[in-house]
Short mmCIF file of N, CA and C in Angstrom, two decimals:
data_model
loop_
_atom_site.label_atom_id
_atom_site.label_comp_id
_atom_site.label_asym_id
_atom_site.label_seq_id
_atom_site.Cartn_x
_atom_site.Cartn_y
_atom_site.Cartn_z
N MET A 157 10.37 -0.73 -2.65
CA MET A 157 11.42 0.09 -2.13
C MET A 157 12.59 -0.83 -1.76
N LEU A 158 13.77 -0.43 -2.14
CA LEU A 158 14.95 -1.22 -1.82
C LEU A 158 15.12 -1.31 -0.30
N PRO A 159 15.56 -2.46 0.21
CA PRO A 159 15.67 -2.65 1.66
C PRO A 159 16.43 -1.54 2.38
N ALA A 160 17.48 -1.02 1.78
CA ALA A 160 18.29 0.01 2.45
C ALA A 160 17.50 1.29 2.70
N PHE A 161 16.42 1.51 1.98
CA PHE A 161 15.67 2.76 2.11
C PHE A 161 14.34 2.61 2.84
N ARG A 162 14.02 1.40 3.28
CA ARG A 162 12.78 1.18 4.03
C ARG A 162 12.89 1.85 5.39
N ARG A 163 11.78 2.39 5.86
CA ARG A 163 11.70 3.10 7.15
C ARG A 163 12.67 4.28 7.20
N THR A 164 12.87 4.94 6.08
CA THR A 164 13.73 6.12 6.03
C THR A 164 12.95 7.27 5.41
N HIS A 165 13.60 8.43 5.38
CA HIS A 165 12.99 9.60 4.75
C HIS A 165 12.75 9.37 3.26
N VAL A 166 13.50 8.48 2.65
CA VAL A 166 13.32 8.22 1.22
C VAL A 166 11.93 7.63 0.96
N THR A 167 11.57 6.63 1.73
CA THR A 167 10.25 6.02 1.58
C THR A 167 9.15 7.02 1.88
N SER A 168 9.25 7.70 3.01
CA SER A 168 8.22 8.66 3.41
C SER A 168 8.05 9.76 2.38
N ASN A 169 9.15 10.30 1.89
CA ASN A 169 9.06 11.38 0.92
C ASN A 169 8.53 10.90 -0.43
N ALA A 170 8.91 9.70 -0.84
CA ALA A 170 8.40 9.16 -2.10
C ALA A 170 6.88 8.99 -2.03
N ILE A 171 6.41 8.41 -0.94
CA ILE A 171 4.97 8.22 -0.77
C ILE A 171 4.28 9.58 -0.67
N GLY A 172 4.85 10.48 0.13
CA GLY A 172 4.26 11.80 0.31
C GLY A 172 4.15 12.58 -0.99
N LEU A 173 5.21 12.56 -1.78
CA LEU A 173 5.18 13.27 -3.07
C LEU A 173 4.11 12.69 -4.00
N LEU A 174 4.01 11.36 -4.02
CA LEU A 174 2.98 10.73 -4.85
C LEU A 174 1.58 11.07 -4.37
N LEU A 175 1.39 11.12 -3.05
CA LEU A 175 0.07 11.49 -2.52
C LEU A 175 -0.27 12.93 -2.88
N HIS A 176 0.70 13.83 -2.74
CA HIS A 176 0.44 15.22 -3.14
C HIS A 176 0.06 15.28 -4.62
N TYR A 177 0.81 14.60 -5.46
CA TYR A 177 0.55 14.65 -6.90
C TYR A 177 -0.83 14.08 -7.23
N THR A 178 -1.21 13.00 -6.58
CA THR A 178 -2.47 12.35 -6.93
C THR A 178 -3.69 13.02 -6.29
N LEU A 179 -3.57 13.53 -5.06
CA LEU A 179 -4.73 14.04 -4.34
C LEU A 179 -4.88 15.56 -4.37
N ASP A 180 -3.80 16.30 -4.58
CA ASP A 180 -3.94 17.75 -4.68
C ASP A 180 -4.78 18.10 -5.91
N LEU A 181 -5.56 19.16 -5.79
CA LEU A 181 -6.38 19.61 -6.91
C LEU A 181 -5.51 20.06 -8.08
N SER A 182 -6.07 20.04 -9.26
CA SER A 182 -5.31 20.45 -10.45
C SER A 182 -4.87 21.90 -10.36
N THR A 183 -5.63 22.73 -9.66
CA THR A 183 -5.25 24.13 -9.49
C THR A 183 -3.99 24.28 -8.64
N ALA A 184 -3.64 23.21 -7.90
CA ALA A 184 -2.43 23.21 -7.08
C ALA A 184 -1.35 22.31 -7.69
N GLY A 185 -1.53 21.92 -8.95
CA GLY A 185 -0.52 21.11 -9.63
C GLY A 185 -0.70 19.61 -9.51
N GLY A 186 -1.81 19.17 -8.92
CA GLY A 186 -2.05 17.74 -8.76
C GLY A 186 -3.03 17.20 -9.78
N LEU A 187 -3.36 15.93 -9.62
CA LEU A 187 -4.33 15.29 -10.51
C LEU A 187 -5.76 15.44 -10.02
N GLY A 188 -5.92 15.72 -8.73
CA GLY A 188 -7.26 15.88 -8.17
C GLY A 188 -8.05 14.59 -8.09
N LEU A 189 -7.35 13.46 -7.89
CA LEU A 189 -8.06 12.18 -7.77
C LEU A 189 -8.86 12.14 -6.48
N ARG A 190 -9.86 11.31 -6.46
CA ARG A 190 -10.70 11.18 -5.27
C ARG A 190 -10.24 10.06 -4.36
N ARG A 191 -9.39 9.18 -4.88
CA ARG A 191 -9.02 7.98 -4.11
C ARG A 191 -7.69 7.45 -4.62
N VAL A 192 -6.84 7.02 -3.67
CA VAL A 192 -5.59 6.34 -3.99
C VAL A 192 -5.60 5.02 -3.22
N VAL A 193 -5.30 3.93 -3.90
CA VAL A 193 -5.35 2.60 -3.30
C VAL A 193 -3.95 2.03 -3.18
N TRP A 194 -3.70 1.33 -2.07
CA TRP A 194 -2.44 0.64 -1.80
C TRP A 194 -2.81 -0.82 -1.55
N MET A 195 -2.14 -1.73 -2.24
CA MET A 195 -2.40 -3.15 -2.05
C MET A 195 -1.10 -3.85 -1.70
N ALA A 196 -1.17 -4.75 -0.71
CA ALA A 196 0.01 -5.47 -0.26
C ALA A 196 -0.39 -6.86 0.21
N SER A 197 0.55 -7.78 0.15
CA SER A 197 0.32 -9.11 0.70
C SER A 197 0.05 -8.99 2.19
N VAL A 198 -0.84 -9.84 2.70
CA VAL A 198 -1.15 -9.80 4.14
C VAL A 198 0.07 -10.09 5.00
N ILE A 199 1.08 -10.74 4.43
CA ILE A 199 2.27 -11.05 5.22
C ILE A 199 3.35 -9.97 5.08
N ASN A 200 3.07 -8.90 4.33
CA ASN A 200 4.04 -7.83 4.15
C ASN A 200 3.76 -6.70 5.14
N GLY A 201 4.06 -6.97 6.40
CA GLY A 201 3.84 -5.98 7.46
C GLY A 201 4.49 -4.63 7.22
N PRO A 202 5.75 -4.60 6.76
CA PRO A 202 6.38 -3.29 6.52
C PRO A 202 5.63 -2.44 5.49
N SER A 203 5.13 -3.04 4.44
CA SER A 203 4.39 -2.29 3.43
C SER A 203 3.07 -1.77 3.99
N ILE A 204 2.36 -2.62 4.70
CA ILE A 204 1.10 -2.21 5.31
C ILE A 204 1.35 -1.10 6.32
N GLY A 205 2.39 -1.25 7.13
CA GLY A 205 2.73 -0.23 8.13
C GLY A 205 3.07 1.10 7.50
N ALA A 206 3.82 1.08 6.41
CA ALA A 206 4.18 2.33 5.72
C ALA A 206 2.93 3.03 5.22
N ALA A 207 2.01 2.28 4.64
CA ALA A 207 0.77 2.87 4.14
C ALA A 207 -0.04 3.48 5.28
N GLU A 208 -0.17 2.75 6.38
CA GLU A 208 -0.95 3.26 7.51
C GLU A 208 -0.32 4.50 8.12
N ARG A 209 1.01 4.53 8.23
CA ARG A 209 1.69 5.72 8.75
C ARG A 209 1.41 6.94 7.89
N MET A 210 1.23 6.72 6.60
CA MET A 210 0.99 7.83 5.67
C MET A 210 -0.49 8.15 5.50
N GLY A 211 -1.34 7.56 6.34
CA GLY A 211 -2.75 7.94 6.37
C GLY A 211 -3.71 7.02 5.64
N PHE A 212 -3.21 5.95 5.04
CA PHE A 212 -4.10 5.01 4.37
C PHE A 212 -4.88 4.23 5.43
N LYS A 213 -6.12 3.87 5.11
CA LYS A 213 -6.97 3.10 6.01
C LYS A 213 -7.24 1.73 5.40
N ARG A 214 -7.21 0.70 6.26
CA ARG A 214 -7.52 -0.65 5.78
C ARG A 214 -9.00 -0.72 5.41
N GLU A 215 -9.24 -1.31 4.25
CA GLU A 215 -10.62 -1.44 3.79
C GLU A 215 -11.06 -2.89 3.64
N ALA A 216 -10.15 -3.77 3.24
CA ALA A 216 -10.56 -5.15 2.98
C ALA A 216 -9.36 -6.07 2.90
N VAL A 217 -9.65 -7.35 3.00
CA VAL A 217 -8.68 -8.39 2.67
C VAL A 217 -9.30 -9.20 1.55
N LEU A 218 -8.59 -9.26 0.44
CA LEU A 218 -9.04 -10.06 -0.70
C LEU A 218 -8.39 -11.44 -0.57
N ARG A 219 -9.19 -12.43 -0.19
CA ARG A 219 -8.65 -13.78 -0.02
C ARG A 219 -8.41 -14.41 -1.37
N TRP A 220 -7.32 -15.13 -1.50
CA TRP A 220 -6.95 -15.81 -2.74
C TRP A 220 -6.95 -14.83 -3.91
N ALA A 221 -6.43 -13.65 -3.70
CA ALA A 221 -6.45 -12.60 -4.73
C ALA A 221 -5.55 -12.93 -5.92
N LEU A 222 -4.46 -13.61 -5.67
CA LEU A 222 -3.49 -13.90 -6.72
C LEU A 222 -2.99 -15.33 -6.62
N VAL A 223 -2.61 -15.87 -7.75
CA VAL A 223 -1.84 -17.11 -7.78
C VAL A 223 -0.42 -16.67 -8.08
N LEU A 224 0.50 -17.02 -7.19
CA LEU A 224 1.88 -16.58 -7.35
C LEU A 224 2.62 -17.46 -8.36
N PRO A 225 3.59 -16.88 -9.05
CA PRO A 225 4.33 -17.65 -10.05
C PRO A 225 5.15 -18.78 -9.44
N GLU A 226 5.50 -19.71 -10.27
CA GLU A 226 6.31 -20.84 -9.85
C GLU A 226 7.59 -20.34 -9.19
N GLY A 227 7.98 -20.99 -8.11
CA GLY A 227 9.19 -20.59 -7.39
C GLY A 227 8.89 -19.75 -6.16
N LYS A 228 7.71 -19.14 -6.11
CA LYS A 228 7.30 -18.37 -4.93
C LYS A 228 6.63 -19.33 -3.97
N GLU A 229 7.16 -19.43 -2.78
CA GLU A 229 6.63 -20.39 -1.82
C GLU A 229 5.95 -19.74 -0.63
N GLN A 230 6.07 -18.42 -0.49
CA GLN A 230 5.51 -17.75 0.68
C GLN A 230 4.17 -17.14 0.29
N GLY A 231 3.12 -17.93 0.38
CA GLY A 231 1.78 -17.47 0.01
C GLY A 231 0.94 -17.22 1.25
N ASN A 232 -0.35 -17.54 1.14
CA ASN A 232 -1.26 -17.29 2.24
C ASN A 232 -1.24 -18.38 3.30
N GLY A 233 -0.49 -19.46 3.05
CA GLY A 233 -0.32 -20.49 4.06
C GLY A 233 -1.48 -21.47 4.17
N ARG A 234 -2.48 -21.31 3.34
CA ARG A 234 -3.64 -22.20 3.42
C ARG A 234 -3.49 -23.38 2.47
N GLU A 235 -4.25 -24.41 2.78
CA GLU A 235 -4.23 -25.62 1.96
C GLU A 235 -4.64 -25.28 0.53
N ARG A 236 -3.99 -25.93 -0.39
CA ARG A 236 -4.29 -25.72 -1.80
C ARG A 236 -5.41 -26.64 -2.25
N ARG A 237 -6.12 -26.23 -3.24
CA ARG A 237 -7.27 -26.97 -3.73
C ARG A 237 -6.84 -28.24 -4.46
N LYS A 238 -7.35 -29.35 -4.01
CA LYS A 238 -7.05 -30.64 -4.64
C LYS A 238 -7.67 -30.70 -6.03
N GLY A 239 -6.90 -31.18 -7.00
CA GLY A 239 -7.39 -31.31 -8.36
C GLY A 239 -7.24 -30.06 -9.21
N ASP A 240 -6.83 -28.96 -8.60
CA ASP A 240 -6.61 -27.72 -9.35
C ASP A 240 -5.43 -27.94 -10.28
N PRO A 241 -5.53 -27.56 -11.56
CA PRO A 241 -4.40 -27.77 -12.47
C PRO A 241 -3.15 -27.00 -12.04
N ARG A 242 -3.33 -26.00 -11.18
CA ARG A 242 -2.16 -25.25 -10.69
C ARG A 242 -2.00 -25.46 -9.18
N GLU A 243 -2.30 -26.66 -8.74
CA GLU A 243 -2.24 -27.00 -7.32
C GLU A 243 -0.86 -26.77 -6.73
N ASN A 244 0.17 -26.83 -7.56
CA ASN A 244 1.53 -26.65 -7.06
C ASN A 244 1.86 -25.18 -6.77
N LEU A 245 1.02 -24.25 -7.22
CA LEU A 245 1.29 -22.83 -7.01
C LEU A 245 0.54 -22.31 -5.79
N VAL A 246 1.20 -21.44 -5.02
CA VAL A 246 0.58 -20.89 -3.81
C VAL A 246 -0.26 -19.67 -4.16
N GLY A 247 -1.21 -19.38 -3.27
CA GLY A 247 -2.06 -18.20 -3.43
C GLY A 247 -1.64 -17.10 -2.48
N ARG A 248 -2.12 -15.90 -2.77
CA ARG A 248 -1.81 -14.74 -1.93
C ARG A 248 -3.09 -14.04 -1.53
N ASP A 249 -3.18 -13.68 -0.27
CA ASP A 249 -4.24 -12.81 0.21
C ASP A 249 -3.69 -11.39 0.18
N THR A 250 -4.53 -10.44 -0.17
CA THR A 250 -4.09 -9.07 -0.36
C THR A 250 -4.88 -8.12 0.53
N VAL A 251 -4.17 -7.24 1.24
CA VAL A 251 -4.80 -6.19 2.02
C VAL A 251 -4.99 -4.98 1.11
N VAL A 252 -6.19 -4.41 1.15
CA VAL A 252 -6.50 -3.20 0.39
C VAL A 252 -6.60 -2.04 1.37
N LEU A 253 -5.79 -1.01 1.14
CA LEU A 253 -5.83 0.21 1.94
C LEU A 253 -6.11 1.36 0.99
N ALA A 254 -6.72 2.42 1.50
CA ALA A 254 -7.00 3.57 0.64
C ALA A 254 -6.97 4.85 1.45
N ILE A 255 -6.69 5.93 0.74
CA ILE A 255 -6.84 7.28 1.27
C ILE A 255 -7.67 8.03 0.24
N CYS A 256 -8.70 8.72 0.71
CA CYS A 256 -9.61 9.43 -0.18
C CYS A 256 -9.45 10.93 -0.01
N TRP A 257 -10.02 11.68 -0.93
CA TRP A 257 -9.85 13.13 -0.93
C TRP A 257 -10.29 13.74 0.40
N ASP A 258 -11.38 13.21 1.00
CA ASP A 258 -11.85 13.79 2.25
C ASP A 258 -10.91 13.46 3.41
N ASP A 259 -10.27 12.29 3.39
CA ASP A 259 -9.23 11.98 4.38
C ASP A 259 -8.09 12.99 4.23
N TRP A 260 -7.72 13.24 2.99
CA TRP A 260 -6.61 14.14 2.66
C TRP A 260 -6.89 15.55 3.16
N GLU A 261 -8.10 16.03 2.90
CA GLU A 261 -8.44 17.41 3.26
C GLU A 261 -8.80 17.57 4.73
N ASN A 262 -9.04 16.47 5.43
CA ASN A 262 -9.40 16.53 6.85
C ASN A 262 -8.28 16.00 7.74
N GLY A 263 -7.05 16.40 7.46
CA GLY A 263 -5.92 16.06 8.31
C GLY A 263 -4.87 15.18 7.69
N GLY A 264 -5.21 14.47 6.63
CA GLY A 264 -4.24 13.58 6.00
C GLY A 264 -3.07 14.31 5.40
N GLU A 265 -3.34 15.42 4.73
CA GLU A 265 -2.26 16.20 4.12
C GLU A 265 -1.30 16.72 5.19
N GLU A 266 -1.85 17.21 6.30
CA GLU A 266 -1.00 17.71 7.39
C GLU A 266 -0.16 16.59 7.98
N GLN A 267 -0.75 15.41 8.13
CA GLN A 267 -0.02 14.25 8.65
C GLN A 267 1.15 13.90 7.74
N VAL A 268 0.91 13.86 6.45
CA VAL A 268 1.96 13.55 5.48
C VAL A 268 3.03 14.63 5.49
N ASN A 269 2.62 15.89 5.51
CA ASN A 269 3.59 16.99 5.53
C ASN A 269 4.48 16.94 6.76
N ALA A 270 3.90 16.60 7.92
CA ALA A 270 4.69 16.50 9.15
C ALA A 270 5.72 15.38 9.06
N ILE A 271 5.32 14.27 8.48
CA ILE A 271 6.26 13.15 8.32
C ILE A 271 7.38 13.53 7.36
N MET A 272 7.02 14.20 6.28
CA MET A 272 8.03 14.60 5.29
C MET A 272 8.98 15.67 5.83
N ALA A 273 8.51 16.48 6.78
CA ALA A 273 9.32 17.59 7.30
C ALA A 273 10.20 17.20 8.48
N ARG A 274 10.09 15.97 8.96
CA ARG A 274 10.87 15.58 10.14
C ARG A 274 12.36 15.70 9.87
N LYS A 275 13.09 15.96 10.92
CA LYS A 275 14.55 16.13 10.82
C LYS A 275 15.24 14.79 11.04
N PHE A 276 16.36 14.61 10.36
CA PHE A 276 17.10 13.33 10.45
C PHE A 276 18.41 13.51 11.14
#
């Protein structure tokens, strides 16, 4: 999300519309998925916060989940492995959050709808 739209109705509505599309049953125009996953760097507090506000629950932290491309210096902050051919590249830890169909049907949808309906 572009910085100008973070923590605004644009972000909330975009996430809410995607959740409706993915979790609503096909009879209601959705895909009827059982689970939607959100993944973010452990240092990306705004992304994690947005997911949690929209009803996602933290499930895990995947340590050393990614090797970031050259030029990216903000990784997991841990020491790099000596002798690794890509020792110069930083790693990223990733937070896994999810919302499942039962979360959605037991209050999650109402939570999302309330956020989307707020007045500005």
